[in-house]
XYZ file of C-alpha atoms in Angstrom:
180
model
C 21.621 -99.657 6.281
C 21.979 -98.795 2.611
C 19.822 -100.787 0.229
C 21.305 -102.521 -2.783
C 20.198 -100.970 -6.071
C 18.497 -103.263 -8.573
C 21.356 -102.698 -11.038
C 23.896 -103.729 -8.400
C 21.824 -106.809 -7.491
C 21.754 -107.962 -11.103
C 25.420 -107.182 -11.770
C 26.678 -108.929 -8.624
C 24.388 -111.956 -9.064
C 25.309 -112.491 -12.719
C 29.027 -112.092 -11.993
C 28.873 -114.514 -9.040
C 26.894 -117.083 -11.043
C 29.200 -116.790 -14.049
C 32.360 -117.230 -11.979
C 30.839 -120.185 -10.118
C 29.577 -121.978 -13.238
C 32.801 -121.459 -15.185
C 35.036 -122.740 -12.391
C 32.915 -125.395 -10.633
C 32.182 -127.629 -13.623
C 35.750 -127.242 -14.940
C 36.856 -128.663 -11.607
C 34.546 -131.675 -12.062
C 36.138 -132.183 -15.499
C 39.701 -132.265 -14.122
C 41.178 -135.718 -13.687
C 42.065 -135.070 -10.023
C 39.562 -132.265 -9.484
C 37.711 -134.027 -6.681
C 40.215 -132.793 -4.116
C 39.431 -129.198 -5.102
C 35.624 -129.422 -4.882
C 35.339 -128.762 -1.127
C 36.712 -125.216 -1.609
C 33.434 -124.245 -3.334
C 31.318 -124.886 -0.186
C 30.729 -123.093 3.115
C 32.970 -124.329 5.900
C 31.471 -125.861 9.021
C 32.174 -123.503 11.893
C 30.845 -124.080 15.433
C 30.266 -120.327 15.774
C 28.045 -120.193 12.673
C 24.721 -121.854 11.888
C 25.772 -122.142 8.214
C 26.291 -125.722 7.102
C 26.586 -127.119 3.578
C 23.426 -128.914 2.427
C 24.314 -131.100 -0.573
C 22.092 -133.602 -2.372
C 23.355 -135.463 -5.443
C 20.739 -137.554 -7.266
C 18.692 -137.858 -4.084
C 21.676 -138.885 -1.947
C 22.725 -136.592 0.873
C 26.424 -135.727 0.919
C 27.329 -135.158 4.563
C 30.559 -133.248 3.969
C 31.919 -131.464 0.873
C 35.163 -133.445 1.197
C 33.090 -136.571 0.400
C 32.684 -135.225 -3.145
C 36.259 -136.351 -3.841
C 35.156 -139.990 -3.506
C 32.170 -139.349 -5.755
C 34.468 -137.706 -8.310
C 36.904 -140.651 -8.203
C 34.042 -143.152 -8.667
C 33.169 -141.676 -12.076
C 34.784 -142.988 -15.275
C 38.007 -141.066 -15.937
C 36.865 -139.205 -19.056
C 33.513 -138.021 -17.649
C 32.787 -134.511 -18.943
C 30.288 -131.918 -17.649
C 29.056 -129.376 -20.183
C 26.936 -126.410 -19.058
C 24.302 -125.487 -21.630
C 22.532 -122.693 -19.754
C 22.320 -121.041 -16.368
C 20.187 -118.395 -14.726
C 20.393 -116.653 -11.385
C 18.111 -114.849 -8.980
C 18.837 -112.890 -5.817
C 17.059 -114.610 -2.928
C 17.978 -112.302 -0.050
C 19.536 -108.859 -0.508
C 20.697 -108.727 3.114
C 21.934 -112.234 3.941
C 23.683 -112.086 7.310
C 23.547 -115.683 8.590
C 26.949 -116.470 10.071
C 28.290 -112.976 9.343
C 30.782 -111.484 11.778
C 29.285 -108.615 13.754
C 31.540 -106.097 11.993
C 29.901 -106.979 8.658
C 26.264 -106.650 9.710
C 25.831 -103.028 8.605
C 25.692 -101.651 5.072
C 25.333 -103.515 1.818
C 25.352 -100.971 -1.001
C 27.907 -103.073 -2.922
C 25.706 -106.194 -2.800
C 28.283 -108.313 -1.011
C 25.752 -109.717 1.477
C 23.241 -111.339 -0.863
C 22.243 -114.960 -1.275
C 21.934 -115.975 -4.922
C 20.094 -118.923 -6.458
C 21.906 -120.323 -9.504
C 20.005 -122.728 -11.754
C 22.198 -124.706 -14.150
C 21.312 -127.141 -16.914
C 23.693 -129.146 -19.008
C 24.867 -132.595 -19.949
C 27.299 -135.177 -18.650
C 29.160 -137.421 -21.069
C 30.199 -140.777 -19.672
C 32.606 -142.856 -21.736
C 31.342 -146.378 -22.280
C 33.156 -148.970 -20.233
C 33.728 -152.535 -21.250
C 35.428 -155.472 -19.607
C 37.900 -157.983 -20.983
C 38.485 -160.671 -18.397
C 38.973 -158.607 -15.229
C 40.253 -155.418 -16.887
C 38.000 -152.401 -17.403
C 38.509 -150.248 -20.502
C 37.008 -146.905 -21.506
C 35.760 -146.258 -25.019
C 35.392 -142.482 -25.365
C 34.121 -142.901 -28.931
C 30.989 -144.575 -27.537
C 29.704 -142.108 -24.956
C 26.498 -142.045 -22.986
C 25.161 -138.502 -22.564
C 22.741 -137.574 -19.789
C 21.209 -134.215 -19.001
C 21.510 -132.629 -15.579
C 19.993 -129.820 -13.553
C 21.801 -128.256 -10.625
C 20.253 -125.745 -8.221
C 22.788 -123.974 -6.038
C 22.416 -121.325 -3.353
C 25.499 -119.108 -3.176
C 26.162 -117.117 -0.017
C 28.962 -114.681 0.900
C 32.276 -116.104 2.045
C 32.587 -114.453 5.458
C 36.240 -115.548 5.754
C 37.427 -113.068 3.152
C 39.671 -110.324 4.462
C 41.196 -107.496 2.482
C 44.628 -109.115 2.827
C 43.764 -112.395 1.087
C 40.603 -111.483 -0.830
C 42.062 -112.448 -4.219
C 43.026 -115.905 -2.957
C 39.551 -116.907 -1.765
C 36.192 -117.333 -3.435
C 33.788 -114.470 -2.746
C 30.749 -116.776 -2.908
C 30.333 -120.291 -1.531
C 27.711 -122.998 -1.989
C 25.437 -123.287 1.023
C 22.849 -125.553 -0.586
C 22.925 -127.722 -3.704
C 20.556 -130.161 -5.365
C 22.052 -131.914 -8.395
C 19.983 -134.317 -10.511
C 20.696 -136.323 -13.618
C 17.767 -136.108 -16.018
C 16.382 -139.451 -17.130
């Protein structure tokens, strides 16, 4: 087995974190983005021990598709803004759930697990009620900070044929918290 060089570790981790951060929170900001959120997470496969482990504000999310309901329950002009992120390679030879053909070699750093730590803010438009109608006032926003810790792992479903269509890294574990 070929070891991953430190330069490759850093380059791959930063690129994976950057792509994740720039696409994941944009999806949360889309009006109908909830339907797209599940594509960021590992898929449950009976042949693999990998399962998504998602906790949002202390609440366990059983299935990534449940994030659509959470997304729809937010006010319609909710906006996530990333202020900073950092990343760290956790395991340079992550092989959990890997097909046997992919167990050898890792000089390109494609078999790492990467911790991504994100901080930012969420802007919620103020809601008000007149009779039984709810209205949003985006000029009066409530802003809350958040921290999000995500473990990215390789997407073992990628094949050379459709590599550009799929995400190279998927969320295996996530703990999101609003800051009080």
